[in-house]
Amino acid sequence: MKSGAVLTERQQKWFATVQANFEKATGKPLAAWVEIMKSCPETAPRAQAAWLKAEHGVGQNHAAQILDACRPSDGPGWDEPEALRGALWKDAGSLAILEAIEGVADGVDGVISGQRKGYTSFSRAVQFAATRPLKGGRALLGLKLDPASSERLTAAARKESWSERLIAVVELDGPEQVDAEIARLFAESAENG
């Protein structure tokens, strides 16, 4: 598993294309959009993105770029995976589960681990698994599998911030629960990706 790679090659190409076409697609340079955002009445990122769409016709990907440029530089960004990981996986119990999942990922060819603000993703060409900490030293693992493929899986009860393709989840109470069955499901999910 490539840890710290952050993005797959496909994702890197996509981001490069989005950045290269930004001004052409939006009609303004990024600095101008940062100034426009100063007049935005919204404070929550989703509401700000909706405002950009409603008032200026800016799509989701370009809105994300604009909001990232407006973000205070005191917190870690997407390009600082170790800082994001440290901020997210503070609980030792949850971190032990993540490390067990990473151990499973090491046994699957071509897996890239990427850290996001709210979860750790696992990708090949596309994201096929993700995990985030839960209260009490636990973790939630999302997989690109049919929930009926194992008794341990359930359908995602809420919309997660990771890929909508990850429709099966399993709550893990400790690293010992990352067993042969979870390893099998993780590998199957990678094949589905």
mmCIF file of C-alpha atoms in Angstrom:
data_model
loop_
_atom_site.group_PDB
_atom_site.id
_atom_site.type_symbol
_atom_site.label_atom_id
_atom_site.label_comp_id
_atom_site.label_asym_id
_atom_site.label_seq_id
_atom_site.Cartn_x
_atom_site.Cartn_y
_atom_site.Cartn_z
ATOM 1 C CA MET A 1 0.000 0.000 0.000
ATOM 2 C CA LYS A 2 1.260 3.455 -0.857
ATOM 3 C CA SER A 3 0.695 5.530 2.255
ATOM 4 C CA GLY A 4 0.806 9.289 2.046
ATOM 5 C CA ALA A 5 0.335 9.189 -1.732
ATOM 6 C CA VAL A 6 -2.880 11.143 -1.031
ATOM 7 C CA LEU A 7 -4.250 10.800 -4.582
ATOM 8 C CA THR A 8 -4.223 8.080 -7.208
ATOM 9 C CA GLU A 9 -2.687 8.899 -10.584
ATOM 10 C CA ARG A 10 -6.188 9.202 -12.037
ATOM 11 C CA GLN A 11 -7.206 11.609 -9.262
ATOM 12 C CA GLN A 12 -4.022 13.672 -9.760
ATOM 13 C CA LYS A 13 -4.762 14.046 -13.489
ATOM 14 C CA TRP A 14 -8.355 15.034 -12.736
ATOM 15 C CA PHE A 15 -7.299 17.700 -10.195
ATOM 16 C CA ALA A 16 -4.680 19.062 -12.612
ATOM 17 C CA THR A 17 -7.350 19.391 -15.310
ATOM 18 C CA VAL A 18 -9.774 21.130 -12.937
ATOM 19 C CA GLN A 19 -7.080 23.574 -11.834
ATOM 20 C CA ALA A 20 -5.898 24.252 -15.385
ATOM 21 C CA ASN A 21 -9.428 25.024 -16.577
ATOM 22 C CA PHE A 22 -10.526 27.007 -13.508
ATOM 23 C CA GLU A 23 -10.354 30.555 -14.884
ATOM 24 C CA LYS A 24 -11.731 29.550 -18.285
ATOM 25 C CA ALA A 25 -14.670 27.726 -16.681
ATOM 26 C CA THR A 26 -15.507 30.346 -14.036
ATOM 27 C CA GLY A 27 -14.634 33.512 -15.940
ATOM 28 C CA LYS A 28 -12.474 34.868 -13.135
ATOM 29 C CA PRO A 29 -9.120 34.078 -11.526
ATOM 30 C CA LEU A 30 -9.124 32.439 -8.100
ATOM 31 C CA ALA A 31 -8.075 35.686 -6.367
ATOM 32 C CA ALA A 32 -11.214 37.413 -7.702
ATOM 33 C CA TRP A 33 -13.398 34.629 -6.308
ATOM 34 C CA VAL A 34 -11.744 34.974 -2.903
ATOM 35 C CA GLU A 35 -12.772 38.650 -2.946
ATOM 36 C CA ILE A 36 -16.332 37.754 -4.007
ATOM 37 C CA MET A 37 -16.584 35.321 -1.091
ATOM 38 C CA LYS A 38 -16.107 38.215 1.331
ATOM 39 C CA SER A 39 -19.648 39.304 0.431
ATOM 40 C CA CYS A 40 -21.143 35.838 0.959
ATOM 41 C CA PRO A 41 -23.756 35.921 3.749
ATOM 42 C CA GLU A 42 -23.244 32.224 4.536
ATOM 43 C CA THR A 43 -20.694 30.821 6.986
ATOM 44 C CA ALA A 44 -21.025 27.042 6.610
ATOM 45 C CA PRO A 45 -19.078 25.509 3.681
ATOM 46 C CA ARG A 46 -22.073 23.688 2.162
ATOM 47 C CA ALA A 47 -24.180 26.840 2.346
ATOM 48 C CA GLN A 48 -21.332 28.843 0.809
ATOM 49 C CA ALA A 49 -21.077 26.343 -2.064
ATOM 50 C CA ALA A 50 -24.851 26.555 -2.573
ATOM 51 C CA TRP A 51 -24.595 30.361 -2.593
ATOM 52 C CA LEU A 52 -21.835 30.228 -5.224
ATOM 53 C CA LYS A 53 -24.056 27.987 -7.361
ATOM 54 C CA ALA A 54 -27.209 30.091 -6.916
ATOM 55 C CA GLU A 55 -25.609 33.526 -7.272
ATOM 56 C CA HIS A 56 -22.767 32.851 -9.694
ATOM 57 C CA GLY A 57 -23.429 29.471 -11.332
ATOM 58 C CA VAL A 58 -20.243 27.955 -9.908
ATOM 59 C CA GLY A 59 -20.279 24.152 -9.830
ATOM 60 C CA GLN A 60 -19.279 21.927 -6.939
ATOM 61 C CA ASN A 61 -15.666 21.265 -7.970
ATOM 62 C CA HIS A 62 -14.841 24.905 -8.605
ATOM 63 C CA ALA A 63 -16.670 25.931 -5.431
ATOM 64 C CA ALA A 64 -14.469 23.507 -3.492
ATOM 65 C CA GLN A 65 -11.376 25.183 -4.958
ATOM 66 C CA ILE A 66 -12.675 28.619 -4.036
ATOM 67 C CA LEU A 67 -13.593 27.584 -0.500
ATOM 68 C CA ASP A 68 -10.194 25.927 -0.043
ATOM 69 C CA ALA A 69 -8.500 29.181 -1.085
ATOM 70 C CA CYS A 70 -10.649 31.080 1.455
ATOM 71 C CA ARG A 71 -9.890 28.656 4.286
ATOM 72 C CA PRO A 72 -7.685 30.033 7.068
ATOM 73 C CA SER A 73 -4.186 28.651 6.737
ATOM 74 C CA ASP A 74 -3.930 27.711 10.426
ATOM 75 C CA GLY A 75 -5.479 24.242 9.938
ATOM 76 C CA PRO A 76 -4.081 21.368 7.898
ATOM 77 C CA GLY A 77 -5.123 21.131 4.261
ATOM 78 C CA TRP A 78 -5.692 18.150 1.981
ATOM 79 C CA ASP A 79 -2.021 18.270 0.955
ATOM 80 C CA GLU A 80 -0.865 17.700 4.556
ATOM 81 C CA PRO A 81 -1.904 14.069 5.113
ATOM 82 C CA GLU A 82 0.103 13.474 8.289
ATOM 83 C CA ALA A 83 -1.363 16.552 9.996
ATOM 84 C CA LEU A 84 -4.886 15.540 8.922
ATOM 85 C CA ARG A 85 -4.295 12.003 10.185
ATOM 86 C CA GLY A 86 -3.042 13.236 13.549
ATOM 87 C CA ALA A 87 -6.012 15.566 13.962
ATOM 88 C CA LEU A 88 -8.580 12.906 13.015
ATOM 89 C CA TRP A 89 -7.180 9.763 14.643
ATOM 90 C CA LYS A 90 -6.459 11.165 18.128
ATOM 91 C CA ASP A 91 -8.063 8.300 20.035
ATOM 92 C CA ALA A 92 -5.608 5.422 20.561
ATOM 93 C CA GLY A 93 -8.335 2.783 20.198
ATOM 94 C CA SER A 94 -9.568 4.156 16.885
ATOM 95 C CA LEU A 95 -5.990 4.572 15.662
ATOM 96 C CA ALA A 96 -5.257 0.913 16.460
ATOM 97 C CA ILE A 97 -8.233 -0.086 14.286
ATOM 98 C CA LEU A 98 -6.992 2.134 11.448
ATOM 99 C CA GLU A 99 -3.545 0.554 11.696
ATOM 100 C CA ALA A 100 -5.106 -2.923 11.549
ATOM 101 C CA ILE A 101 -7.057 -1.910 8.422
ATOM 102 C CA GLU A 102 -3.855 -0.515 6.906
ATOM 103 C CA GLY A 103 -2.245 -3.887 7.621
ATOM 104 C CA VAL A 104 -5.014 -5.547 5.614
ATOM 105 C CA ALA A 105 -4.549 -2.972 2.827
ATOM 106 C CA ASP A 106 -0.850 -3.852 2.652
ATOM 107 C CA GLY A 107 -1.886 -7.333 1.508
ATOM 108 C CA VAL A 108 -3.902 -6.040 -1.462
ATOM 109 C CA ASP A 109 -1.975 -5.040 -4.602
ATOM 110 C CA GLY A 110 -2.137 -1.474 -5.848
ATOM 111 C CA VAL A 111 -3.879 0.115 -2.867
ATOM 112 C CA ILE A 112 -3.218 3.782 -2.172
ATOM 113 C CA SER A 113 -4.184 5.240 1.187
ATOM 114 C CA GLY A 114 -5.179 8.892 1.232
ATOM 115 C CA GLN A 115 -6.017 11.052 4.214
ATOM 116 C CA ARG A 116 -8.981 13.396 4.095
ATOM 117 C CA LYS A 117 -10.271 15.753 6.783
ATOM 118 C CA GLY A 118 -12.980 13.378 8.002
ATOM 119 C CA TYR A 119 -11.793 9.924 6.942
ATOM 120 C CA THR A 120 -8.980 7.809 5.535
ATOM 121 C CA SER A 121 -9.608 6.549 2.002
ATOM 122 C CA PHE A 122 -8.363 3.456 0.198
ATOM 123 C CA SER A 123 -8.218 3.544 -3.597
ATOM 124 C CA ARG A 124 -6.908 1.783 -6.633
ATOM 125 C CA ALA A 125 -8.193 3.590 -9.721
ATOM 126 C CA VAL A 126 -11.118 4.852 -7.613
ATOM 127 C CA GLN A 127 -12.024 4.824 -3.943
ATOM 128 C CA PHE A 128 -13.316 1.428 -2.799
ATOM 129 C CA ALA A 129 -13.069 1.745 0.995
ATOM 130 C CA ALA A 130 -12.857 4.393 3.694
ATOM 131 C CA THR A 131 -12.777 4.503 7.456
ATOM 132 C CA ARG A 132 -13.421 7.141 10.086
ATOM 133 C CA PRO A 133 -13.190 7.108 13.869
ATOM 134 C CA LEU A 134 -16.250 6.720 16.064
ATOM 135 C CA LYS A 135 -16.638 7.752 19.695
ATOM 136 C CA GLY A 136 -15.349 5.364 22.313
ATOM 137 C CA GLY A 137 -12.253 4.198 20.437
ATOM 138 C CA ARG A 138 -14.214 2.558 17.636
ATOM 139 C CA ALA A 139 -14.206 3.009 13.849
ATOM 140 C CA LEU A 140 -16.576 2.743 10.900
ATOM 141 C CA LEU A 141 -15.372 1.014 7.731
ATOM 142 C CA GLY A 142 -17.209 1.691 4.476
ATOM 143 C CA LEU A 143 -16.852 -0.727 1.563
ATOM 144 C CA LYS A 144 -17.949 -0.850 -2.068
ATOM 145 C CA LEU A 145 -19.951 -4.048 -1.548
ATOM 146 C CA ASP A 146 -23.541 -5.179 -1.381
ATOM 147 C CA PRO A 147 -24.416 -5.186 2.346
ATOM 148 C CA ALA A 148 -25.945 -8.661 1.868
ATOM 149 C CA SER A 149 -22.521 -10.124 1.027
ATOM 150 C CA SER A 150 -21.736 -10.654 4.734
ATOM 151 C CA GLU A 151 -23.666 -10.834 7.999
ATOM 152 C CA ARG A 152 -21.215 -8.321 9.448
ATOM 153 C CA LEU A 153 -22.133 -5.636 6.918
ATOM 154 C CA THR A 154 -25.073 -3.282 7.083
ATOM 155 C CA ALA A 155 -26.358 -0.668 4.688
ATOM 156 C CA ALA A 156 -25.032 2.795 5.421
ATOM 157 C CA ALA A 157 -27.607 4.442 7.705
ATOM 158 C CA ARG A 158 -26.474 7.991 6.977
ATOM 159 C CA LYS A 159 -24.804 9.788 4.118
ATOM 160 C CA GLU A 160 -21.072 9.767 4.714
ATOM 161 C CA SER A 161 -18.628 12.312 3.303
ATOM 162 C CA TRP A 162 -16.801 9.590 1.391
ATOM 163 C CA SER A 163 -17.771 8.140 -2.006
ATOM 164 C CA GLU A 164 -21.448 7.310 -2.506
ATOM 165 C CA ARG A 165 -20.291 3.963 -3.947
ATOM 166 C CA LEU A 166 -19.411 2.753 -0.445
ATOM 167 C CA ILE A 167 -22.860 1.465 0.478
ATOM 168 C CA ALA A 168 -21.883 -1.203 3.018
ATOM 169 C CA VAL A 169 -20.477 -0.396 6.455
ATOM 170 C CA VAL A 170 -19.231 -2.265 9.491
ATOM 171 C CA GLU A 171 -18.634 -0.816 12.947
ATOM 172 C CA LEU A 172 -15.414 -2.081 14.492
ATOM 173 C CA ASP A 173 -14.990 -2.039 18.273
ATOM 174 C CA GLY A 174 -11.299 -2.943 18.323
ATOM 175 C CA PRO A 175 -8.358 -3.961 16.129
ATOM 176 C CA GLU A 176 -9.011 -7.653 16.825
ATOM 177 C CA GLN A 177 -12.232 -7.324 14.811
ATOM 178 C CA VAL A 178 -10.154 -6.599 11.709
ATOM 179 C CA ASP A 179 -9.943 -10.340 11.093
ATOM 180 C CA ALA A 180 -9.848 -12.716 8.118
ATOM 181 C CA GLU A 181 -13.481 -11.904 7.257
ATOM 182 C CA ILE A 182 -12.779 -8.156 7.138
ATOM 183 C CA ALA A 183 -9.634 -8.853 5.083
ATOM 184 C CA ARG A 184 -11.712 -10.885 2.612
ATOM 185 C CA LEU A 185 -14.376 -8.163 2.378
ATOM 186 C CA PHE A 186 -11.713 -5.464 1.940
ATOM 187 C CA ALA A 187 -10.113 -7.432 -0.922
ATOM 188 C CA GLU A 188 -13.516 -8.007 -2.568
ATOM 189 C CA SER A 189 -14.260 -4.305 -2.296
ATOM 190 C CA ALA A 190 -10.906 -3.533 -3.953
ATOM 191 C CA GLU A 191 -11.859 -5.836 -6.825
ATOM 192 C CA ASN A 192 -15.195 -3.990 -7.155
ATOM 193 C CA GLY A 193 -13.372 -0.648 -7.304
#
